[in-house]
mmCIF file of C-alpha atoms in Angstrom:
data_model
loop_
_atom_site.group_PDB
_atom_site.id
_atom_site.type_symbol
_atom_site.label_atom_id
_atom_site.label_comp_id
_atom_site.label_asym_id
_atom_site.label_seq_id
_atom_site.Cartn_x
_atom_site.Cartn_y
_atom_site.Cartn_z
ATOM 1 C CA UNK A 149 89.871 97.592 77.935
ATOM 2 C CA UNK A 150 88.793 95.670 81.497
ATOM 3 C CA UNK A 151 89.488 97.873 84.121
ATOM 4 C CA UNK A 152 88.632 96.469 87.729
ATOM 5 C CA UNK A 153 88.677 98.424 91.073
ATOM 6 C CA UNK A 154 88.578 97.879 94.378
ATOM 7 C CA UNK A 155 87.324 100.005 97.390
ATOM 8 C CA UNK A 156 88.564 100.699 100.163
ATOM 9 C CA UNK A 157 91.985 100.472 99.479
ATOM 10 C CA UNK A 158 92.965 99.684 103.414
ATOM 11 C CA UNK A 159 90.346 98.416 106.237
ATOM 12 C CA UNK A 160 90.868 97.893 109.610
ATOM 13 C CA UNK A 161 88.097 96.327 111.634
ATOM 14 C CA UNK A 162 87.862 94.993 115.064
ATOM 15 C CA UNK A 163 87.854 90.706 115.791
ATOM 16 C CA UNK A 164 84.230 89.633 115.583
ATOM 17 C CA UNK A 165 82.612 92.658 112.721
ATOM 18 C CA UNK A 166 80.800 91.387 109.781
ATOM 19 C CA UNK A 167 82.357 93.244 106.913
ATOM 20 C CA UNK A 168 82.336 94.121 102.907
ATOM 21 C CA UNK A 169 85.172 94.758 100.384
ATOM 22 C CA UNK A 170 83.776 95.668 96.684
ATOM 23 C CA UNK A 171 85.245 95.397 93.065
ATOM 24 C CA UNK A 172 83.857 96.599 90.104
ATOM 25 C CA UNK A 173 84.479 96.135 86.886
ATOM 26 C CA UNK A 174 84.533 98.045 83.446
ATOM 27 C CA UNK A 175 83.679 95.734 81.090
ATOM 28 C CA UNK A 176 80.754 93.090 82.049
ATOM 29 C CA UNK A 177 81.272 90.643 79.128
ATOM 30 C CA UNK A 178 82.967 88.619 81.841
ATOM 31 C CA UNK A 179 83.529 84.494 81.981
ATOM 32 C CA UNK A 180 83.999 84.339 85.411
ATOM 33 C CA UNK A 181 85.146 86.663 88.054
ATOM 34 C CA UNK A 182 87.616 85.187 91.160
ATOM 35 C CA UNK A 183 88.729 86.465 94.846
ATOM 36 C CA UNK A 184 92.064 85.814 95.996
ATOM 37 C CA UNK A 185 93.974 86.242 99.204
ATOM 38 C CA UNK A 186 97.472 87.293 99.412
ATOM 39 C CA UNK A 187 99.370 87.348 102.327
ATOM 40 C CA UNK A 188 102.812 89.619 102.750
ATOM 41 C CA UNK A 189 105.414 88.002 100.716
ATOM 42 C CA UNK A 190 103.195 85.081 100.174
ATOM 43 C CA UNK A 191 101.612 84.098 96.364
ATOM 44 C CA UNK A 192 97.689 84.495 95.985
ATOM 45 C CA UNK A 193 95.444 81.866 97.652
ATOM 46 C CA UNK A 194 91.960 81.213 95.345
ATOM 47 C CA UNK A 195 89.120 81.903 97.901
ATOM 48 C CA UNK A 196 85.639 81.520 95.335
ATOM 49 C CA UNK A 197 85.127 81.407 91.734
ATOM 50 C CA UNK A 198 82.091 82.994 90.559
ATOM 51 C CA UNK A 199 80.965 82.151 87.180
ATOM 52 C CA UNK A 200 79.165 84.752 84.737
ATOM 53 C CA UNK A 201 75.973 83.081 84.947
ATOM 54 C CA UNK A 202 76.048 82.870 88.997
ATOM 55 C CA UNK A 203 74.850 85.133 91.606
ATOM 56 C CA UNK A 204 76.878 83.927 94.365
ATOM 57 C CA UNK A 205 79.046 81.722 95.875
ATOM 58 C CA UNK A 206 79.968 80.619 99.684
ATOM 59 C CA UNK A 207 82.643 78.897 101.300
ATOM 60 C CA UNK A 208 82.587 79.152 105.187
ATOM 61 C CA UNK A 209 82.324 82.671 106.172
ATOM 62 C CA UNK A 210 83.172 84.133 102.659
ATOM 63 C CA UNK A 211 80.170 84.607 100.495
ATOM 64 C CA UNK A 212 81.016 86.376 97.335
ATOM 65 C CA UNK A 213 78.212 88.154 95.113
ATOM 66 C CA UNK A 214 78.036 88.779 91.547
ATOM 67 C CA UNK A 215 75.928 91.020 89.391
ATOM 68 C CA UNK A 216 77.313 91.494 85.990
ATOM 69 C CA UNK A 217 75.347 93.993 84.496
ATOM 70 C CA UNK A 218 76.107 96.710 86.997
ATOM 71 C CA UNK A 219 79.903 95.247 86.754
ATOM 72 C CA UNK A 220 80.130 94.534 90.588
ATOM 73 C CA UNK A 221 80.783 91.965 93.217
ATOM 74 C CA UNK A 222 80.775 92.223 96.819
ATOM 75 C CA UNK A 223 83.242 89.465 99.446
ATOM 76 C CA UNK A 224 81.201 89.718 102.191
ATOM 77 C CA UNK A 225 83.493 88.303 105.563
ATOM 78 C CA UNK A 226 81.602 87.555 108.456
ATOM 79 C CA UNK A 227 82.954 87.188 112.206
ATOM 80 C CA UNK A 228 85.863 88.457 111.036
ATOM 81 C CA UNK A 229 89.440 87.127 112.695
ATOM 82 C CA UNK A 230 92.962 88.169 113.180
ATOM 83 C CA UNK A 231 93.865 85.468 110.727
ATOM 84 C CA UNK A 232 91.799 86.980 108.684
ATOM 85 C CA UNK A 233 94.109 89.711 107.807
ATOM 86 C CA UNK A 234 95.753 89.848 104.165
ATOM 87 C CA UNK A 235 95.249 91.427 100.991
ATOM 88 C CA UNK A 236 92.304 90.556 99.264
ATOM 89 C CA UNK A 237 92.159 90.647 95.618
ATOM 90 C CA UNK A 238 89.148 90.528 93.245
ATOM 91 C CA UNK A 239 89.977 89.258 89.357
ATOM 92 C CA UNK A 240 88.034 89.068 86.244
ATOM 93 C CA UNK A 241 88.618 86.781 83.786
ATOM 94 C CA UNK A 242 87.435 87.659 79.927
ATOM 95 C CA UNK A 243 86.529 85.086 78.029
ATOM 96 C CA UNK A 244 87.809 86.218 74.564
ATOM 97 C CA UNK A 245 91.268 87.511 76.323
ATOM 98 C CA UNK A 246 92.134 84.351 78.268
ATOM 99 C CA UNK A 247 93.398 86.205 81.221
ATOM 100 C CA UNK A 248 92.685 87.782 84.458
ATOM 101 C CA UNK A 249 92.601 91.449 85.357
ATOM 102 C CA UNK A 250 93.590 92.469 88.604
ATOM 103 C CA UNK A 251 92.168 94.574 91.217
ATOM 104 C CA UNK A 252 94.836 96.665 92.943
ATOM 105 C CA UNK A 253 93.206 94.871 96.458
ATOM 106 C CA UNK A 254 91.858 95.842 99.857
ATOM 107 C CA UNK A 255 94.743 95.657 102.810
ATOM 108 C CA UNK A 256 92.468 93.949 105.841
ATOM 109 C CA UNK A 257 93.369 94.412 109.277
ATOM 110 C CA UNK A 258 91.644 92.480 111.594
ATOM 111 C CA UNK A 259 92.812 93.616 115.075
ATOM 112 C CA UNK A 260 91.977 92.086 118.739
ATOM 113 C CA UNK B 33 98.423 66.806 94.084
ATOM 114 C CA UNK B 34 101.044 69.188 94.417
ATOM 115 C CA UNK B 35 100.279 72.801 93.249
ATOM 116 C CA UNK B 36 101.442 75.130 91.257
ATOM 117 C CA UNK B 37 105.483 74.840 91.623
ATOM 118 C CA UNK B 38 107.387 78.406 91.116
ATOM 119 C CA UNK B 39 112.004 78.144 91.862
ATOM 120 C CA UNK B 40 113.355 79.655 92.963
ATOM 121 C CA UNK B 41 111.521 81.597 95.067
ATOM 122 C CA UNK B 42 113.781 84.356 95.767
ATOM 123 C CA UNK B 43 116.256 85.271 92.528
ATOM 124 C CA UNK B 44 119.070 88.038 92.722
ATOM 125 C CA UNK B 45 120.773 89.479 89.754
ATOM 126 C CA UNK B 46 123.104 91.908 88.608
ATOM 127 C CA UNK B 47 122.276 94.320 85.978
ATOM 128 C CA UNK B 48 122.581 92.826 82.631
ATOM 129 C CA UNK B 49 122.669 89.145 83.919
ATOM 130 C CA UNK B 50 119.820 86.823 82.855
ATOM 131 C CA UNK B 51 117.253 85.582 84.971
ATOM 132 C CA UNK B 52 115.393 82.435 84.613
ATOM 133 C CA UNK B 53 112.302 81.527 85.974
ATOM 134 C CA UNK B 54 110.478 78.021 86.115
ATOM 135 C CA UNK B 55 106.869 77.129 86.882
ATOM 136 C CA UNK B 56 105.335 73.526 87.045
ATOM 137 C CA UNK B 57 101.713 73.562 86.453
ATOM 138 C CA UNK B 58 99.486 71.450 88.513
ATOM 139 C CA UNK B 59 99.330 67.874 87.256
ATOM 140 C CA UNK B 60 96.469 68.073 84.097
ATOM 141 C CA UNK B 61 96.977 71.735 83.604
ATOM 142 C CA UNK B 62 98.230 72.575 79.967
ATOM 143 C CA UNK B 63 97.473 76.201 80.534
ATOM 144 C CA UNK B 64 100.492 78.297 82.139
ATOM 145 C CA UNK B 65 100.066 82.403 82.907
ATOM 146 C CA UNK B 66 103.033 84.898 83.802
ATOM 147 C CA UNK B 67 102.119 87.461 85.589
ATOM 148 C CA UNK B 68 104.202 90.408 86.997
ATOM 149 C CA UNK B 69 103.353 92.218 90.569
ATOM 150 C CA UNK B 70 105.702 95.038 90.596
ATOM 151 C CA UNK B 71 106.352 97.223 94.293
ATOM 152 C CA UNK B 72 103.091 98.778 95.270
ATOM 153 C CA UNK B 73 100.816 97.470 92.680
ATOM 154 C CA UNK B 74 98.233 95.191 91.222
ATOM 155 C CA UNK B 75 99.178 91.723 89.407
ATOM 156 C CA UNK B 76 99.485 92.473 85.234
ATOM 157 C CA UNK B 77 99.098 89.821 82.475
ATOM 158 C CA UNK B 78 101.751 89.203 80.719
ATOM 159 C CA UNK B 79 101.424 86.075 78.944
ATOM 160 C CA UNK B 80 99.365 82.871 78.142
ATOM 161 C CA UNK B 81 100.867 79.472 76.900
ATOM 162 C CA UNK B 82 99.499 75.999 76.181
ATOM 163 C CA UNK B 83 102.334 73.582 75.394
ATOM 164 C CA UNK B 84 104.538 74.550 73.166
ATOM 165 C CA UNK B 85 102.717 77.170 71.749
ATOM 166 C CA UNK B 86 102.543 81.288 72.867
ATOM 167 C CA UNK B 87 98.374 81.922 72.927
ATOM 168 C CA UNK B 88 98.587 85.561 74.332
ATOM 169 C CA UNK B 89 101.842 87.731 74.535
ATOM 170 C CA UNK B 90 99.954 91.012 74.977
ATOM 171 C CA UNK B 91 101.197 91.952 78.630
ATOM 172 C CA UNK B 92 105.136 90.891 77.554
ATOM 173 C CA UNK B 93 107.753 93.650 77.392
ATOM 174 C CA UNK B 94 108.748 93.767 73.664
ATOM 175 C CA UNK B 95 112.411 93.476 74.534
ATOM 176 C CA UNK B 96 114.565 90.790 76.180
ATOM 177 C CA UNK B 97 111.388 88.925 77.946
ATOM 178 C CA UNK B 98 110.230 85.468 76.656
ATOM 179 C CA UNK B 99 108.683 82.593 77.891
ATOM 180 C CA UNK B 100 108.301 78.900 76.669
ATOM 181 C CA UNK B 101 106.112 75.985 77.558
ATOM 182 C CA UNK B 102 107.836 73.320 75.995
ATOM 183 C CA UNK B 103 106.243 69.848 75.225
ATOM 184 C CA UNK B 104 108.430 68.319 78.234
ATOM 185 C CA UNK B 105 109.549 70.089 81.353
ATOM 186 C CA UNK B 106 108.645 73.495 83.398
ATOM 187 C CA UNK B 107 107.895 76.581 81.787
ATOM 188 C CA UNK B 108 110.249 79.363 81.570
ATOM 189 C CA UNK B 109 110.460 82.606 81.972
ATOM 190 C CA UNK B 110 113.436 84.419 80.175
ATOM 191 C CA UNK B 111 114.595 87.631 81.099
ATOM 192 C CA UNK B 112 117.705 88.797 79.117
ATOM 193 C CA UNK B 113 119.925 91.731 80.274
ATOM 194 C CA UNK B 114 117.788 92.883 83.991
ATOM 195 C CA UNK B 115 117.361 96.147 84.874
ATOM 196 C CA UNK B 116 116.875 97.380 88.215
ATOM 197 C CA UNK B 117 112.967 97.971 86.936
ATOM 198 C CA UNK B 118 112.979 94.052 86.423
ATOM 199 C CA UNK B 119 112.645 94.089 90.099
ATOM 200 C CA UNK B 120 109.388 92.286 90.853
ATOM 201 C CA UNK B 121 107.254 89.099 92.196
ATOM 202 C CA UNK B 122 106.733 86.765 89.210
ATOM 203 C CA UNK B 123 103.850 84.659 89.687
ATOM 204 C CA UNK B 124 102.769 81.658 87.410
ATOM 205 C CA UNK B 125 99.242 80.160 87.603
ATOM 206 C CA UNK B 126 97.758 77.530 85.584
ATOM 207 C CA UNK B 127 94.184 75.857 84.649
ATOM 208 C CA UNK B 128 92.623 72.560 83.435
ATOM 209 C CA UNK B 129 90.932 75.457 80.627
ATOM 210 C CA UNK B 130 89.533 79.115 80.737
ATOM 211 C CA UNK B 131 88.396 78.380 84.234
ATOM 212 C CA UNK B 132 89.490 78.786 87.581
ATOM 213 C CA UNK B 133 93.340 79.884 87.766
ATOM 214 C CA UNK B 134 95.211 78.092 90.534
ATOM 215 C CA UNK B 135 98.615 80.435 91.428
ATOM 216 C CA UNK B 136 102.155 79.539 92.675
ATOM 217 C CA UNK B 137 104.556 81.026 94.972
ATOM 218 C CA UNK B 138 105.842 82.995 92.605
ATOM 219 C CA UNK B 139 109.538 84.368 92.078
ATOM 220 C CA UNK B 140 110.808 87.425 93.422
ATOM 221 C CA UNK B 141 113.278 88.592 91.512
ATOM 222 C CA UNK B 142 115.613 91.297 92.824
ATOM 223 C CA UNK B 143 118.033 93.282 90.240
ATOM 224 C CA UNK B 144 120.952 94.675 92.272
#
């Protein structure tokens, strides 16, 4: 069974740090792996899909990293911003399951 | 393109009522995913359709939950006779394939 977690739990960083929120993952017979955003009372905003035979992937100032066979990926955030603040939630997706398991996300707070 | 389309967004019922849920896929999506986030915790499966067939039901409550993706028209989510633990945010995401997920609004449902 595909059990994904996520560390820390809760961050709060100053405007302007570079910073890292990890996920790792039990099973590594993965077809892709995805990071979402979710704001407070909001639905979950797709930030980069990674697929299992990438290393990475970059949009702006996310870059997301994958390395399967240790089961982990890294969202690396850089210059962070007050805007920046959400919940950020990493997702595997099995290929013979058809479905995405959750992290339980990392609570950002970027603060001025 | 519109995205993923969740309504309502905000559902109240009374215990034992039914509750109804509909989610529009993205235009060219024939894959449709429930998933539950209850209070305080990560997003669970609970079920995969393609039209007008059930792929994956593993993550559905055995009792009074269904859900249908008919040939025409939204899917639906079916919960028979709430109970306050029904209380949740009921997200619906869909995909071209086994590929990236793209997520709705979702529904949050409050049993009163």
């Amino acid at each position: 069974k595909q059990e994904v977690t996520q560390i820390p739990a809760a961050l709060s960083v100053p405007e302007g740090e570079n910073l890292v929120l990890n996920c790792s993952f039990t099973d590594s017979a993965i077809y892709n792996l995805q990071w979402f955003r979710q704001d407070p009372g909001k639905g979950l905003t797709s930030l980069l899909l990674i697929q299992s035979s990438q290393r990475e992937q970059t949009s702006g100032r996310l870059n997301a990293s994958l390395d399967k066979s240790s089961g982990r990926s890294t969202l690396y955030i850089a210059a962070s911003q007050p805007g920046d603040s959400a919940t950020y939630l990493c997702a595997v997706h099995t290929g013979t399951a058809s479905k995405l398991t959750f992290g339980t996300g990392t609570r950002l707070q970027v603060t001025l | 393109n519109a995205g993923v389309m969740q309504n309502p967004r905000h559902l109240v019922r009374r215990r034992g009522q039914e509750a109804r849920l509909r989610c529009s896929p993205m235009k060219g999506h024939s894959h449709v995913y429930w998933y539950r986030q209850l209070p305080e915790e990560g997003l669970k499966f609970m079920v995969y359709l393609q039209k007008e067939n059930i792929i994956d039901e593993s993550g559905m409550p055995k009792e009074r939950f269904s859900a249908e993706f008919p040939k025409e028209g939204p899917s639906i989510l079916r919960i028979q006779q709430v109970v306050r633990g029904d209380s949740a945010a009921y997200f619906c995401a869909s995909s071209p394939g086994q590929i990236e997920a793209f997520f709705g609004q979702g529904t949050r449902l409050t049993v009163v």
